[in-house]
XYZ file of N, CA and C in Angstrom:
618
model
N 89.325 -224.048 -163.174
C 89.930 -223.746 -164.506
C 89.727 -224.696 -165.438
N 89.961 -225.898 -164.997
C 89.920 -226.950 -166.117
C 88.466 -226.871 -166.566
N 87.500 -226.764 -166.009
C 85.741 -226.656 -166.277
C 85.784 -225.674 -167.383
N 86.436 -224.306 -166.990
C 86.168 -223.148 -167.664
C 86.782 -223.421 -169.072
N 87.918 -223.959 -169.077
C 88.918 -223.845 -170.245
C 87.844 -224.854 -171.444
N 87.310 -225.914 -170.305
C 86.391 -226.912 -171.236
C 85.113 -226.364 -171.887
N 84.679 -225.600 -171.373
C 83.202 -224.896 -171.213
C 83.490 -223.922 -172.970
N 84.965 -222.911 -172.629
C 85.187 -222.417 -174.002
C 85.653 -223.011 -174.905
N 86.136 -224.428 -174.875
C 86.604 -225.502 -175.637
C 85.223 -225.809 -176.657
N 84.118 -225.884 -175.737
C 82.972 -226.495 -176.535
C 81.870 -225.455 -176.984
N 82.357 -224.189 -176.588
C 81.723 -223.041 -177.040
C 82.272 -222.593 -178.554
N 83.692 -222.836 -178.575
C 84.371 -222.349 -179.863
C 84.021 -223.562 -180.885
N 83.894 -224.688 -180.371
C 83.402 -225.914 -181.295
C 82.138 -225.721 -181.922
N 80.961 -225.392 -180.870
C 79.458 -225.073 -181.500
C 79.899 -223.839 -182.607
N 80.535 -222.553 -182.285
C 80.619 -221.799 -183.276
C 81.026 -221.966 -184.713
N 82.210 -223.210 -184.728
C 82.657 -223.465 -185.882
C 81.904 -224.352 -186.756
N 81.018 -225.025 -186.009
C 79.860 -225.763 -186.477
C 78.867 -225.277 -187.175
N 78.378 -223.994 -186.595
C 77.405 -222.829 -186.873
C 77.988 -222.364 -188.183
N 79.270 -221.853 -188.164
C 79.765 -221.395 -189.356
C 79.712 -222.274 -190.483
N 80.109 -223.589 -190.373
C 80.465 -224.322 -191.513
C 79.184 -224.655 -192.308
N 78.296 -224.714 -191.324
C 76.534 -224.642 -191.784
C 75.960 -223.464 -192.473
N 76.386 -222.413 -192.051
C 76.310 -221.099 -192.665
C 76.827 -221.084 -194.176
N 78.045 -221.159 -194.389
C 79.001 -221.201 -195.349
C 78.411 -222.282 -196.260
N 77.711 -223.595 -195.808
C 76.944 -224.412 -196.875
C 75.572 -223.745 -197.363
N 74.959 -223.251 -196.628
C 73.650 -222.842 -196.816
C 73.472 -221.516 -197.681
N 74.697 -220.652 -197.393
C 74.700 -219.311 -198.148
C 74.437 -219.089 -199.462
N 74.989 -220.107 -200.521
C 74.862 -220.031 -201.836
C 73.147 -220.124 -202.190
N 72.789 -220.920 -201.587
C 71.102 -221.171 -202.070
C 70.414 -220.183 -201.401
N 70.646 -219.860 -200.211
C 70.148 -218.400 -199.430
C 70.019 -217.384 -200.367
N 71.291 -216.880 -200.723
C 71.549 -216.191 -201.830
C 70.706 -216.179 -203.039
N 70.811 -217.568 -203.545
C 70.041 -217.190 -204.826
C 68.346 -217.338 -204.578
N 67.850 -217.447 -203.358
C 66.617 -217.094 -203.099
C 66.340 -215.743 -203.111
N 67.248 -215.038 -202.365
C 67.095 -213.655 -202.182
C 67.251 -213.002 -203.525
N 68.025 -213.374 -204.370
C 68.190 -212.670 -205.388
C 66.854 -212.858 -206.481
N 66.418 -214.077 -206.427
C 65.404 -214.745 -207.371
C 64.011 -213.773 -206.633
N 63.632 -214.042 -205.437
C 62.568 -213.760 -204.887
C 62.316 -212.109 -204.098
N 63.598 -211.428 -203.732
C 63.246 -210.585 -203.171
C 63.944 -209.372 -204.156
N 65.232 -209.487 -204.658
C 65.539 -208.557 -205.502
C 64.464 -208.526 -207.090
N 64.122 -207.896 -207.424
C 62.757 -207.892 -208.393
C 63.567 -207.827 -209.652
N 63.297 -209.055 -210.472
C 63.721 -209.025 -211.688
C 63.369 -207.883 -212.801
N 64.076 -207.726 -213.697
C 64.090 -206.601 -214.560
C 62.876 -206.846 -215.496
N 62.133 -205.826 -215.794
C 61.054 -205.699 -216.577
C 59.624 -206.220 -215.918
N 59.771 -206.051 -214.571
C 58.720 -206.385 -213.657
C 58.321 -208.055 -214.021
N 59.074 -208.980 -213.967
C 59.007 -210.641 -214.206
C 58.688 -211.064 -213.037
N 57.932 -212.081 -213.060
C 57.800 -212.637 -211.320
C 57.729 -214.109 -211.581
N 57.816 -214.771 -210.746
C 58.097 -216.499 -211.014
C 56.639 -216.876 -211.314
N 56.703 -218.050 -211.638
C 55.410 -218.806 -212.117
C 54.669 -219.551 -211.344
N 55.800 -220.320 -210.459
C 55.346 -221.366 -209.568
C 55.259 -220.563 -208.247
N 54.573 -221.111 -207.448
C 54.230 -220.747 -205.936
C 55.385 -220.881 -205.208
N 56.151 -219.840 -204.325
C 57.212 -220.475 -203.356
C 56.392 -221.000 -202.158
N 57.134 -221.937 -201.649
C 56.301 -222.539 -200.375
C 57.388 -222.167 -199.387
N 57.088 -222.552 -197.657
C 57.741 -222.143 -196.950
C 58.472 -223.253 -196.565
N 59.403 -223.906 -196.549
C 60.058 -225.320 -196.499
C 59.693 -225.558 -194.854
N 60.019 -224.649 -194.055
C 59.603 -224.788 -192.495
C 58.461 -225.641 -192.529
N 57.289 -224.847 -193.069
C 56.055 -226.016 -192.867
C 55.816 -227.113 -193.418
N 56.868 -227.577 -194.600
C 56.778 -228.657 -195.628
C 57.905 -229.578 -195.150
N 58.168 -229.511 -193.771
C 59.383 -230.615 -194.035
C 59.180 -232.212 -194.758
N 60.260 -232.783 -195.609
C 59.998 -233.896 -196.261
C 60.027 -235.094 -194.705
N 58.575 -235.585 -194.929
C 58.598 -236.690 -193.758
C 59.366 -238.276 -193.840
N 59.579 -238.718 -192.807
C 59.894 -239.878 -192.896
C 58.822 -240.632 -193.397
N 59.314 -241.851 -194.142
C 58.043 -242.498 -195.058
C 59.001 -243.935 -195.327
N 58.322 -245.002 -195.541
C 58.844 -246.007 -195.746
C 58.633 -246.042 -197.303
N 59.046 -245.515 -197.941
C 59.473 -245.405 -199.490
C 60.257 -246.665 -199.767
N 60.258 -246.808 -201.172
C 61.193 -248.054 -201.880
C 61.027 -247.991 -203.453
N 61.978 -248.394 -204.058
C 61.771 -248.680 -205.320
C 60.910 -249.899 -205.727
N 60.791 -249.814 -207.041
C 60.046 -250.603 -207.737
C 60.266 -252.408 -207.349
N 61.712 -252.576 -207.295
C 61.756 -253.760 -206.775
C 61.810 -254.135 -205.394
N 61.274 -252.959 -204.845
C 61.336 -253.197 -203.141
C 62.155 -252.844 -202.346
N 63.451 -252.455 -202.807
C 64.445 -252.033 -202.229
C 64.444 -250.553 -201.512
N 64.746 -250.203 -200.304
C 64.612 -248.903 -199.557
C 65.211 -247.699 -200.599
N 64.603 -246.575 -200.818
C 64.752 -245.518 -201.347
C 64.206 -244.346 -200.792
N 64.696 -243.161 -200.528
C 63.970 -242.077 -199.964
C 64.336 -240.917 -200.595
N 63.484 -239.863 -200.723
C 63.855 -238.803 -201.456
C 65.534 -238.012 -200.698
N 65.929 -238.196 -199.757
C 67.014 -237.919 -199.286
C 68.495 -238.506 -200.061
N 67.955 -239.650 -200.830
C 68.760 -240.083 -202.094
C 69.281 -239.106 -203.028
N 68.551 -238.111 -203.096
C 68.765 -237.063 -204.412
C 69.037 -235.770 -203.888
N 69.612 -235.832 -202.589
C 70.338 -234.468 -201.901
C 71.404 -233.931 -202.870
N 71.491 -232.801 -203.024
C 72.931 -232.192 -203.936
C 72.273 -232.027 -205.211
N 70.731 -232.326 -205.748
C 70.468 -232.128 -207.142
C 68.960 -231.217 -206.709
N 68.391 -230.609 -207.819
C 67.002 -230.115 -207.994
C 66.324 -231.360 -208.122
N 65.204 -231.404 -207.563
C 64.179 -232.493 -207.975
C 62.931 -231.875 -208.365
N 62.531 -232.326 -209.599
C 60.889 -232.107 -209.874
C 60.041 -233.694 -209.609
N 59.323 -233.217 -208.657
C 58.535 -234.074 -208.118
C 57.189 -234.095 -208.298
N 56.545 -235.381 -208.666
C 55.083 -235.578 -209.159
C 54.897 -236.947 -208.287
N 53.482 -237.051 -207.992
C 52.842 -238.199 -207.068
C 51.579 -238.467 -207.678
N 51.460 -239.604 -207.496
C 49.990 -240.169 -207.908
C 50.044 -241.691 -208.298
N 48.923 -242.568 -208.157
C 48.707 -243.795 -208.274
C 49.538 -244.388 -209.534
N 49.706 -245.298 -209.188
C 50.185 -245.997 -210.707
C 49.499 -246.497 -211.714
N 48.327 -246.458 -211.872
C 47.263 -245.829 -212.932
C 47.464 -244.779 -213.528
N 48.538 -244.562 -214.554
C 48.719 -243.371 -214.811
C 47.923 -242.792 -216.383
N 47.080 -242.154 -215.732
C 46.292 -241.877 -217.245
C 46.884 -240.634 -217.841
N 46.205 -240.487 -219.062
C 46.549 -239.343 -219.924
C 47.425 -238.148 -219.142
N 46.809 -237.384 -218.222
C 47.174 -236.338 -217.743
C 48.687 -236.656 -216.536
N 48.210 -237.795 -216.403
C 49.853 -238.252 -215.511
C 50.754 -238.308 -216.575
N 50.578 -239.173 -217.805
C 51.683 -239.572 -218.741
C 52.136 -238.143 -219.403
N 51.423 -237.150 -219.599
C 51.474 -235.916 -220.044
C 52.702 -235.009 -218.867
N 52.277 -235.218 -217.711
C 53.096 -234.618 -216.665
C 54.656 -235.616 -216.804
N 54.595 -236.731 -216.902
C 55.933 -237.450 -216.910
C 56.736 -236.870 -217.994
N 56.194 -236.854 -219.061
C 56.908 -236.225 -220.364
C 57.465 -234.955 -220.311
N 56.468 -234.148 -219.976
C 56.726 -232.504 -219.712
C 58.069 -232.666 -218.542
N 58.105 -233.560 -217.589
C 58.950 -233.236 -216.563
C 60.296 -233.457 -217.503
N 60.337 -234.777 -218.352
C 61.419 -234.833 -218.982
C 62.150 -234.129 -219.898
N 61.213 -233.347 -220.466
C 61.255 -232.187 -221.696
C 61.939 -231.091 -220.900
N 61.333 -230.822 -219.709
C 61.918 -229.830 -218.936
C 63.242 -229.535 -218.392
N 63.829 -231.089 -218.168
C 65.036 -231.313 -217.900
C 65.677 -231.163 -218.842
N 65.547 -231.726 -220.280
C 66.490 -231.628 -221.478
C 66.352 -230.078 -221.816
N 65.622 -229.294 -221.386
C 65.584 -228.068 -221.944
C 66.635 -227.246 -221.207
N 67.262 -227.730 -219.889
C 68.042 -226.910 -219.142
C 69.639 -227.191 -219.834
N 69.642 -227.900 -220.901
C 71.222 -227.896 -221.556
C 71.976 -228.569 -220.859
N 73.249 -227.800 -220.738
C 74.010 -228.364 -220.282
C 73.935 -228.696 -218.492
N 73.058 -227.749 -217.665
C 72.570 -227.859 -216.362
C 71.612 -229.018 -216.185
N 71.450 -229.480 -217.553
C 70.132 -230.725 -217.090
C 70.521 -231.605 -216.082
N 71.838 -232.124 -215.822
C 72.517 -233.003 -215.015
C 72.213 -232.786 -213.523
N 71.930 -231.199 -213.091
C 71.665 -230.789 -211.590
C 70.321 -231.102 -211.634
N 69.384 -231.626 -212.225
C 68.051 -231.782 -212.191
C 67.520 -233.127 -212.262
N 66.703 -233.825 -211.319
C 66.143 -235.250 -211.014
C 64.848 -235.346 -211.138
N 64.399 -236.124 -211.856
C 62.982 -236.393 -211.934
C 62.449 -237.441 -210.872
N 61.462 -237.401 -210.164
C 60.950 -238.453 -209.335
C 59.492 -238.550 -208.877
N 58.995 -239.724 -209.276
C 57.572 -239.962 -209.429
C 57.434 -241.033 -207.915
N 56.572 -240.404 -207.103
C 56.273 -240.995 -205.955
C 54.869 -241.559 -206.474
N 55.060 -243.014 -206.463
C 53.779 -243.689 -206.494
C 53.195 -244.421 -205.285
N 51.568 -243.885 -205.143
C 50.909 -243.809 -203.951
C 50.137 -245.278 -203.918
N 50.746 -246.361 -204.432
C 49.647 -247.714 -204.216
C 50.875 -248.773 -204.717
N 50.305 -250.139 -204.380
C 51.243 -251.010 -204.623
C 50.587 -251.734 -205.853
N 49.935 -251.226 -206.661
C 49.483 -251.693 -207.958
C 50.684 -251.851 -208.901
N 50.625 -253.178 -209.912
C 51.759 -253.033 -210.883
C 51.792 -251.644 -211.791
N 52.649 -251.644 -212.199
C 52.718 -250.497 -213.253
C 53.058 -250.996 -214.795
N 52.426 -250.362 -215.564
C 52.406 -251.115 -216.634
C 54.113 -250.671 -217.613
N 54.580 -251.953 -217.670
C 55.939 -251.860 -218.695
C 56.098 -250.768 -219.603
N 55.286 -250.623 -220.245
C 55.293 -249.623 -221.365
C 55.482 -247.940 -220.726
N 55.108 -247.644 -219.686
C 54.904 -246.418 -219.065
C 56.589 -246.363 -218.231
N 56.906 -247.455 -217.720
C 58.462 -247.640 -216.986
C 59.506 -247.408 -218.391
N 58.889 -248.054 -219.647
C 60.011 -247.871 -220.634
C 60.270 -246.287 -221.497
N 58.833 -245.932 -221.247
C 58.984 -244.530 -221.780
C 59.275 -243.708 -221.046
N 59.518 -243.633 -219.997
C 60.202 -242.610 -218.788
C 61.398 -243.478 -218.131
N 61.832 -243.931 -218.873
C 63.229 -244.478 -218.124
C 64.272 -243.059 -218.204
N 64.691 -243.166 -216.751
C 65.133 -241.493 -216.302
C 64.924 -241.256 -215.176
N 63.388 -241.609 -215.225
C 62.582 -241.074 -213.695
C 62.670 -242.015 -212.790
N 62.907 -241.449 -211.419
C 62.884 -242.165 -210.533
C 61.493 -242.777 -210.004
N 61.486 -243.792 -210.060
C 60.096 -243.960 -209.226
C 59.992 -244.677 -208.084
N 59.539 -244.170 -207.059
C 59.395 -244.681 -205.806
C 58.023 -244.740 -205.268
N 57.852 -245.991 -204.394
C 56.497 -246.094 -203.968
C 56.503 -245.592 -202.783
N 55.718 -244.750 -202.319
C 55.387 -244.207 -200.808
C 53.928 -244.361 -200.275
N 53.989 -244.407 -199.261
C 52.677 -244.341 -198.433
C 51.601 -242.787 -198.676
N 50.385 -243.176 -199.399
C 49.640 -242.225 -199.396
C 49.369 -241.410 -198.648
N 48.830 -241.842 -197.452
C 48.490 -240.963 -196.607
C 49.858 -240.258 -195.695
N 50.921 -240.610 -195.978
C 52.046 -239.687 -195.529
C 52.098 -238.472 -196.460
N 52.213 -238.961 -197.972
C 52.572 -237.946 -198.932
C 51.149 -236.593 -199.034
N 49.881 -237.270 -198.580
C 48.618 -236.312 -198.733
C 48.744 -235.444 -197.617
N 49.286 -235.838 -196.510
C 49.297 -234.849 -195.237
C 50.696 -233.738 -195.458
N 51.556 -234.307 -196.383
C 53.006 -233.419 -196.490
C 52.557 -232.414 -197.488
N 52.203 -232.659 -198.698
C 52.250 -231.886 -200.031
C 50.784 -230.657 -199.705
N 51.178 -229.312 -200.034
C 50.183 -228.692 -200.028
C 49.187 -228.494 -201.535
N 48.125 -228.530 -201.267
C 47.244 -228.587 -202.500
C 46.134 -227.135 -202.125
N 45.789 -226.654 -203.320
C 44.722 -225.832 -203.018
C 43.506 -226.608 -202.986
N 42.423 -225.908 -202.346
C 40.972 -226.364 -201.976
C 40.221 -227.361 -202.934
N 40.037 -228.280 -203.074
C 39.597 -229.220 -204.136
C 40.444 -229.856 -205.152
N 41.597 -229.526 -205.036
C 42.584 -230.245 -205.768
C 43.271 -231.279 -205.018
N 44.077 -232.002 -206.339
C 44.978 -233.354 -205.577
C 46.413 -232.791 -205.696
N 47.251 -233.418 -204.806
C 48.756 -233.508 -205.079
C 49.218 -233.874 -206.292
N 48.426 -234.809 -207.033
C 48.786 -235.403 -208.229
C 48.486 -234.469 -209.603
N 47.998 -233.360 -209.202
C 47.632 -232.087 -209.852
C 48.819 -231.493 -210.551
N 49.568 -231.161 -209.471
C 50.682 -230.422 -209.364
C 52.303 -231.172 -209.630
N 53.035 -230.428 -209.887
C 54.456 -231.173 -209.901
C 55.325 -229.899 -208.822
N 56.072 -230.390 -207.895
C 56.770 -229.705 -207.016
C 58.410 -229.730 -206.924
N 58.830 -228.729 -206.519
C 60.345 -228.726 -206.550
C 60.848 -228.853 -205.357
N 62.111 -229.498 -205.313
C 62.640 -229.713 -203.949
C 64.422 -229.378 -204.380
N 64.812 -228.396 -203.540
C 66.167 -227.843 -203.482
C 67.037 -228.784 -203.323
N 68.626 -228.300 -203.543
C 69.579 -229.452 -203.417
C 69.706 -229.670 -201.776
N 69.245 -228.776 -200.995
C 69.391 -229.190 -199.551
C 68.158 -229.871 -199.158
N 67.211 -230.126 -199.989
C 66.076 -231.414 -199.555
C 65.160 -230.400 -198.969
N 64.870 -229.208 -199.277
C 63.581 -228.285 -198.837
C 62.484 -228.161 -200.235
N 61.206 -228.633 -199.677
C 60.358 -228.385 -200.909
C 59.908 -226.847 -200.786
N 60.640 -226.309 -201.775
C 60.268 -224.725 -202.158
C 59.351 -224.107 -203.068
N 58.806 -225.060 -204.169
C 58.000 -224.552 -205.096
C 56.934 -225.473 -205.510
N 55.839 -224.873 -205.721
C 54.781 -225.768 -206.748
C 54.345 -225.272 -207.883
N 54.450 -225.826 -208.770
C 53.912 -225.048 -209.946
C 52.309 -225.658 -210.460
N 51.836 -224.751 -211.075
C 50.145 -224.639 -211.267
C 49.735 -225.746 -211.627
N 48.682 -225.959 -211.440
C 47.668 -227.115 -211.884
C 47.872 -226.824 -213.433
N 48.267 -228.186 -213.980
C 48.050 -228.269 -215.391
C 49.415 -227.534 -216.114
N 50.360 -226.956 -215.112
C 51.337 -225.988 -215.552
C 52.364 -227.015 -216.374
N 52.622 -228.069 -215.727
C 53.548 -229.249 -216.468
C 52.794 -230.329 -216.793
N 52.917 -230.037 -218.265
C 51.819 -230.758 -219.243
C 52.379 -230.316 -220.799
N 51.177 -230.819 -221.498
C 51.320 -230.822 -223.177
C 51.232 -229.409 -223.423
N 50.612 -228.566 -222.315
C 50.610 -227.061 -222.851
C 51.957 -226.248 -222.882
N 52.680 -226.111 -223.804
C 53.854 -225.705 -224.360
C 54.119 -224.345 -224.011
N 53.203 -223.302 -223.811
C 53.369 -221.959 -223.253
C 53.207 -222.039 -221.664
N 52.361 -222.993 -221.082
C 52.650 -223.146 -219.471
C 53.947 -223.553 -219.206
N 54.450 -224.815 -219.983
C 55.588 -225.590 -219.912
C 56.951 -224.574 -220.146
N 56.500 -223.603 -220.927
C 57.785 -222.608 -221.027
C 58.060 -221.829 -219.984
N 56.829 -221.604 -219.335
C 57.232 -220.476 -218.005
C 57.659 -221.488 -216.885
N 57.359 -222.550 -216.700
C 58.142 -223.751 -215.604
C 59.431 -223.923 -216.135
N 59.679 -224.185 -217.444
C 61.208 -223.774 -217.905
C 62.013 -222.723 -217.496
N 61.444 -221.506 -217.523
C 62.090 -220.283 -217.384
C 62.284 -220.065 -215.677
N 61.420 -220.824 -214.774
C 61.390 -220.483 -212.992
C 62.590 -221.424 -213.062
N 62.802 -222.648 -213.282
C 63.939 -223.621 -213.440
C 65.149 -223.252 -213.746
N 65.000 -222.675 -214.649
C 66.674 -221.926 -215.341
C 67.040 -220.455 -214.584
N 66.150 -220.007 -214.123
C 66.628 -219.111 -213.367
C 67.040 -219.539 -211.848
N 66.468 -220.761 -211.224
C 66.705 -220.860 -210.083
C 68.589 -221.751 -210.118
N 68.544 -222.367 -211.316
C 69.819 -223.276 -211.640
C 71.104 -221.886 -212.136
N 70.657 -221.060 -212.711
C 71.547 -219.900 -212.775
C 71.660 -218.741 -211.619
N 70.782 -219.036 -210.568
C 71.447 -217.819 -209.593
C 71.852 -218.779 -208.274
N 71.732 -220.309 -208.227
C 72.264 -221.222 -207.460
C 73.669 -221.808 -207.886
N 74.523 -221.297 -206.520
C 75.897 -222.086 -206.860
C 75.718 -223.682 -206.221
N 74.944 -223.920 -206.091
C 74.884 -225.587 -205.547
C 73.900 -226.284 -206.372
N 73.991 -227.688 -206.319
C 73.139 -228.628 -206.651
C 73.082 -228.483 -208.514
């Protein structure tokens, strides 16, 4: 009888845990459903490519801040994260991406604090002081290039550095914006802004 009671108690505990997880995840799942399944008025569609997070779980990697202290993408759980990757040698396209990310966050208005910007730097070379100053507010983490390359999905013949990705508040890689979309091209950036704004409006978390 005692064993049977313990078994029932354990089962109840598991169901309670599953219920808590379901309640926490429900708002985000509902926002995805409304955004991607229930068709928007006027036949509008999302500009970014929706990714299956189950295929691209964030890997464990020895990432760190510029001062060498440990830091991971998990540190930004609870926020929407615009993610770019690439080497420390930040040429014009790279600089345009970083600037556009800053502008896209500002364009969210009152919701801007729900969005973080992260740059995964895929080498150990020094970063130009001016790049750091101009992009104050962007979280810069060094991460192993090989791990990052295996994780992020790209189109054939392109690089992860060509894109900006979006991570949801639960830590799921869920969207990739087209090559060159997050750039000095205001028309394309406007479409990215619209995607992010719709997600923030539909989501009750983050």
